[in-house]
GROMACS .gro file of C-alpha atoms in nm:
model
  258
    1GLY     CA    1   0.020   0.027  -0.008
    2LEU     CA    2   0.113   0.354  -0.044
    3ALA     CA    3   0.158   0.600   0.264
    4ALA     CA    4   0.284   0.932   0.296
    5SER     CA    5   0.307   1.208   0.558
    6ILE     CA    6   0.435   1.585   0.580
    7GLY     CA    7   0.555   1.793   0.870
    8LEU     CA    8   0.658   2.135   0.910
    9ASN     CA    9   0.798   2.379   1.208
   10GLY     CA   10   0.896   2.722   1.241
   11THR     CA   11   1.125   2.917   1.426
   12TYR     CA   12   1.194   3.253   1.554
   13ASN     CA   13   1.504   3.371   1.682
   14THR     CA   14   1.540   3.747   1.789
   15THR     CA   15   1.869   3.739   1.669
   16PHE     CA   16   1.842   3.545   1.348
   17GLY     CA   17   1.475   3.596   1.276
   18HIS     CA   18   1.234   3.354   1.115
   19HIS     CA   19   1.300   3.034   0.952
   20LEU     CA   20   1.124   2.739   0.839
   21ALA     CA   21   1.199   2.422   0.805
   22GLY     CA   22   1.032   2.047   0.748
   23SER     CA   23   1.014   1.685   0.525
   24ALA     CA   24   0.811   1.516   0.314
   25ASN     CA   25   0.771   1.146   0.336
   26ILE     CA   26   0.623   0.904   0.068
   27GLY     CA   27   0.619   0.488   0.031
   28TYR     CA   28   0.491   0.202  -0.117
   29ASP     CA   29   0.501  -0.141   0.037
   30PHE     CA   30   0.495  -0.404  -0.256
   31GLY     CA   31   0.440  -0.685   0.020
   32ILE     CA   32   0.685  -0.981  -0.078
   33GLY     CA   33   0.846  -0.701  -0.302
   34GLY     CA   34   0.941  -0.498  -0.013
   35THR     CA   35   0.925  -0.122  -0.017
   36LEU     CA   36   1.019   0.195  -0.221
   37TYR     CA   37   1.041   0.518  -0.033
   38ALA     CA   38   1.120   0.882  -0.113
   39ASN     CA   39   1.213   1.169   0.152
   40ALA     CA   40   1.269   1.529   0.113
   41GLN     CA   41   1.352   1.767   0.438
   42ARG     CA   42   1.504   2.118   0.498
   43ALA     CA   43   1.693   2.141   0.806
   44LEU     CA   44   1.822   2.389   0.970
   45ARG     CA   45   2.077   2.449   1.301
   46MET     CA   46   2.132   2.788   1.480
   47PRO     CA   47   2.495   2.893   1.598
   48THR     CA   48   2.557   2.734   1.947
   49PHE     CA   49   2.697   2.964   2.219
   50THR     CA   50   3.059   2.803   2.160
   51ASP     CA   51   3.023   2.890   1.776
   52LEU     CA   52   2.941   3.229   1.864
   53TYR     CA   53   3.134   3.343   2.144
   54TYR     CA   54   3.385   3.110   2.299
   55ASP     CA   55   3.696   3.227   2.323
   56ALA     CA   56   3.978   3.018   2.512
   57GLY     CA   57   4.174   2.719   2.446
   58ASN     CA   58   4.293   2.693   2.074
   59GLN     CA   59   3.902   2.821   1.994
   60LEU     CA   60   3.801   3.161   1.859
   61GLY     CA   61   3.369   3.180   1.785
   62ASN     CA   62   3.228   3.430   1.562
   63PRO     CA   63   2.982   3.645   1.660
   64ASN     CA   64   2.847   3.693   1.317
   65LEU     CA   65   2.733   3.351   1.209
   66LYS     CA   66   2.465   3.263   1.028
   67PRO     CA   67   2.231   2.951   1.092
   68GLU     CA   68   2.301   2.666   0.845
   69GLU     CA   69   2.079   2.539   0.601
   70ALA     CA   70   2.028   2.190   0.472
   71TYR     CA   71   1.791   2.019   0.184
   72THR     CA   72   1.805   1.620   0.138
   73VAL     CA   73   1.655   1.454  -0.095
   74SER     CA   74   1.672   1.049  -0.068
   75LEU     CA   75   1.551   0.749  -0.244
   76GLY     CA   76   1.575   0.392  -0.089
   77TYR     CA   77   1.452  -0.016  -0.110
   78LYS     CA   78   1.441  -0.218   0.178
   79ASN     CA   79   1.330  -0.588   0.170
   80THR     CA   80   1.326  -0.902   0.354
   81TRP     CA   81   1.220  -1.260   0.226
   82LYS     CA   82   1.258  -1.599   0.449
   83GLY     CA   83   1.622  -1.495   0.620
   84LEU     CA   84   1.741  -1.230   0.394
   85ALA     CA   85   1.735  -0.873   0.475
   86VAL     CA   86   1.823  -0.603   0.194
   87SER     CA   87   1.830  -0.246   0.175
   88ALA     CA   88   1.933   0.066  -0.035
   89ASP     CA   89   1.935   0.402   0.024
   90ALA     CA   90   2.097   0.675  -0.227
   91TYR     CA   91   2.077   1.077  -0.158
   92TYR     CA   92   2.204   1.442  -0.181
   93ARG     CA   93   2.233   1.706   0.053
   94TRP     CA   94   2.244   2.084  -0.023
   95GLY     CA   95   2.416   2.265   0.257
   96ARG     CA   96   2.496   2.644   0.289
   97ASN     CA   97   2.655   2.843   0.556
   98ILE     CA   98   2.752   2.519   0.722
   99ILE     CA   99   2.946   2.589   1.059
  100ASP     CA  100   3.292   2.493   1.078
  101TRP     CA  101   3.562   2.529   1.283
  102VAL     CA  102   3.891   2.613   1.051
  103TYR     CA  103   4.244   2.597   1.110
  104VAL     CA  104   4.391   2.907   1.095
  105PRO     CA  105   4.802   2.886   1.091
  106THR     CA  106   4.853   3.290   1.154
  107ASP     CA  107   4.699   3.255   1.429
  108THR     CA  108   4.893   3.135   1.717
  109LYS     CA  109   4.693   3.162   1.980
  110ARG     CA  110   4.320   3.058   1.881
  111PRO     CA  111   4.459   2.895   1.569
  112TYR     CA  112   4.034   2.727   1.483
  113HIS     CA  113   3.844   2.987   1.385
  114ALA     CA  114   3.451   2.913   1.363
  115GLU     CA  115   3.318   2.989   0.970
  116ASN     CA  116   3.041   2.976   0.747
  117GLN     CA  117   3.165   2.763   0.448
  118GLN     CA  118   2.979   2.912   0.144
  119ARG     CA  119   2.871   2.566   0.028
  120VAL     CA  120   2.924   2.172   0.169
  121ASN     CA  121   2.719   1.923  -0.086
  122ALA     CA  122   2.728   1.558   0.015
  123THR     CA  123   2.648   1.281  -0.253
  124GLY     CA  124   2.614   0.924  -0.048
  125VAL     CA  125   2.517   0.565  -0.112
  126GLU     CA  126   2.461   0.307   0.188
  127LEU     CA  127   2.380  -0.067   0.102
  128SER     CA  128   2.340  -0.350   0.341
  129ILE     CA  129   2.273  -0.687   0.296
  130THR     CA  130   2.210  -0.969   0.594
  131TYR     CA  131   2.153  -1.337   0.580
  132ARG     CA  132   2.025  -1.532   0.855
  133LEU     CA  133   1.994  -1.924   0.842
  134ASN     CA  134   1.985  -2.128   1.175
  135GLU     CA  135   2.149  -2.164   1.507
  136TRP     CA  136   2.515  -2.210   1.348
  137LEU     CA  137   2.504  -1.970   1.118
  138ARG     CA  138   2.317  -1.693   1.290
  139ALA     CA  139   2.422  -1.381   1.076
  140VAL     CA  140   2.654  -1.315   0.787
  141SER     CA  141   2.603  -0.948   0.678
  142ALA     CA  142   2.781  -0.706   0.433
  143ASN     CA  143   2.740  -0.293   0.483
  144TYR     CA  144   2.897  -0.039   0.262
  145ALA     CA  145   2.861   0.330   0.249
  146TYR     CA  146   3.031   0.615   0.044
  147THR     CA  147   3.041   0.969   0.032
  148TYR     CA  148   3.127   1.219  -0.163
  149LEU     CA  149   3.160   1.586  -0.105
  150ASP     CA  150   3.146   1.890  -0.351
  151LEU     CA  151   3.281   2.172  -0.087
  152ASP     CA  152   3.326   2.530  -0.193
  153LEU     CA  153   3.537   2.655   0.125
  154LYS     CA  154   3.643   2.997   0.213
  155GLN     CA  155   3.957   2.866   0.391
  156THR     CA  156   4.168   2.557   0.304
  157GLY     CA  157   4.216   2.467   0.689
  158SER     CA  158   3.846   2.302   0.696
  159ARG     CA  159   3.740   2.004   0.925
  160TYR     CA  160   3.532   1.895   0.614
  161LEU     CA  161   3.817   1.800   0.376
  162ASP     CA  162   3.864   1.496   0.637
  163TYR     CA  163   3.578   1.296   0.553
  164LEU     CA  164   3.517   0.926   0.539
  165SER     CA  165   3.413   0.843   0.170
  166HIS     CA  166   3.462   0.471   0.188
  167LYS     CA  167   3.345   0.235   0.464
  168LEU     CA  168   3.308  -0.164   0.443
  169THR     CA  169   3.203  -0.385   0.697
  170LEU     CA  170   3.180  -0.731   0.642
  171GLN     CA  171   3.035  -0.950   0.994
  172LEU     CA  172   3.017  -1.335   1.049
  173GLU     CA  173   2.804  -1.450   1.355
  174HIS     CA  174   2.811  -1.815   1.437
  175GLY     CA  175   2.736  -2.077   1.691
  176ILE     CA  176   2.958  -2.295   1.868
  177TYR     CA  177   2.813  -2.528   2.122
  178LYS     CA  178   2.440  -2.480   2.297
  179GLY     CA  179   2.459  -2.122   2.390
  180PHE     CA  180   2.787  -2.009   2.319
  181GLY     CA  181   2.866  -1.823   1.996
  182ALA     CA  182   3.144  -1.584   1.831
  183CYS     CA  183   3.102  -1.295   1.568
  184TRP     CA  184   3.374  -1.188   1.336
  185THR     CA  185   3.381  -0.846   1.186
  186VAL     CA  186   3.662  -0.728   0.898
  187ARG     CA  187   3.594  -0.330   0.848
  188PHE     CA  188   3.783  -0.134   0.556
  189GLN     CA  189   3.780   0.224   0.587
  190LYS     CA  190   3.961   0.503   0.341
  191ARG     CA  191   3.950   0.905   0.452
  192GLU     CA  192   4.058   1.200   0.220
  193GLY     CA  193   4.241   1.461   0.333
  194GLN     CA  194   4.577   1.490   0.541
  195PHE     CA  195   4.692   1.509   0.886
  196ASN     CA  196   5.015   1.590   1.115
  197ASN     CA  197   5.158   1.268   1.240
  198ALA     CA  198   5.360   1.194   1.601
  199GLU     CA  199   5.645   1.350   1.438
  200GLY     CA  200   5.478   1.681   1.263
  201ASN     CA  201   5.503   1.532   0.950
  202VAL     CA  202   5.192   1.611   0.684
  203GLN     CA  203   5.064   1.298   0.542
  204ASP     CA  204   4.755   1.177   0.368
  205TYR     CA  205   4.517   0.945   0.548
  206GLN     CA  206   4.581   0.563   0.404
  207PRO     CA  207   4.314   0.267   0.355
  208ILE     CA  208   4.256   0.077   0.659
  209TRP     CA  209   4.179  -0.278   0.697
  210LEU     CA  210   4.103  -0.397   1.078
  211LEU     CA  211   3.979  -0.705   1.233
  212ASP     CA  212   3.739  -0.747   1.558
  213GLY     CA  213   3.653  -1.102   1.713
  214SER     CA  214   3.426  -1.178   2.037
  215ILE     CA  215   3.302  -1.487   2.195
  216TYR     CA  216   3.012  -1.483   2.403
  217TRP     CA  217   2.735  -1.715   2.599
  218GLN     CA  218   2.419  -1.634   2.624
  219ASN     CA  219   2.077  -1.775   2.743
  220LYS     CA  220   1.720  -1.586   2.752
  221PHE     CA  221   1.810  -1.349   3.068
  222LEU     CA  222   2.185  -1.326   2.997
  223ARG     CA  223   2.488  -1.248   2.828
  224ILE     CA  224   2.841  -1.265   2.856
  225SER     CA  225   3.106  -1.174   2.590
  226ALA     CA  226   3.489  -1.101   2.577
  227GLU     CA  227   3.565  -0.878   2.264
  228CYS     CA  228   3.909  -0.794   2.113
  229THR     CA  229   3.900  -0.482   1.908
  230ASN     CA  230   4.182  -0.420   1.615
  231MET     CA  231   4.288  -0.800   1.652
  232THR     CA  232   4.627  -0.751   1.404
  233ASN     CA  233   4.701  -0.467   1.625
  234THR     CA  234   4.704  -0.217   1.323
  235ARG     CA  235   4.837   0.163   1.393
  236TYR     CA  236   4.665   0.413   1.202
  237TYR     CA  237   4.523   0.756   1.249
  238ASP     CA  238   4.195   0.844   1.201
  239TYR     CA  239   3.984   1.228   1.228
  240GLY     CA  240   4.158   1.458   1.380
  241GLY     CA  241   4.515   1.298   1.275
  242ILE     CA  242   4.474   1.124   1.612
  243LEU     CA  243   4.646   0.768   1.665
  244GLN     CA  244   4.411   0.501   1.734
  245PRO     CA  245   4.484   0.242   1.981
  246GLY     CA  246   4.595  -0.113   1.921
  247ALA     CA  247   4.467  -0.449   1.987
  248TRP     CA  248   4.244  -0.381   2.316
  249ALA     CA  249   4.020  -0.614   2.459
  250LYS     CA  250   3.693  -0.564   2.723
  251VAL     CA  251   3.462  -0.828   2.926
  252CYS     CA  252   3.099  -0.751   2.905
  253ILE     CA  253   2.771  -0.895   3.095
  254GLN     CA  254   2.428  -0.774   2.996
  255ALA     CA  255   2.153  -0.894   3.200
  256LYS     CA  256   1.763  -0.876   3.071
  257LEU     CA  257   1.539  -0.803   3.363
  258GLN     CA  258   1.219  -0.926   3.219
   0.00000   0.00000   0.00000
């Protein structure tokens, strides 16, 4: 069947005046053929106190900022049939006056300045597939996301230069014996842009592969797991040029009260 909805909201601010935002959604359920849907929305974000007036540490606010405006349209499809679930979504986002913290090397006291960027448009695709068979092959899944930014920047020190363009996740969950099971996850990501490493040298972000694993026991009321992230102890830098942890482990206990 066909379903549709629309919503509108208005905002009045004594500093920034009147603004209108809202969204519209339409979808068609084909039954066993899945659901096709489309969305459109206009979003607004007012500058925060920090964006406007913060003046401490290495950040300098900007009282002349304008509100962010963004228009997004998306088209998607999802379906579940027996143990198979698939979904696909594509979107385009027009961004204007996007608030950014820009690195200004000439300001040695407060090098990060709040600025409105002229244009930050985004194109993206997200794909997901999951298959569940039985107690032994509990789930096999693959998820992929692609993002491309079309930028018109006042200054090149923008944090939007370091966006994540590719992300792939492959996961296998299987049973071992009775309540025991294991889950293995392989992750790939490619981040655009550059960073200063621990030695102060400018480098491009490199594509990385990571392996995570967990072994668990569970019943209706309790789940106990031992998990290890970055099992291969891969050395890599991520957003902000921050060196990420190597292999690390944790034990989790979860209880359901009903």
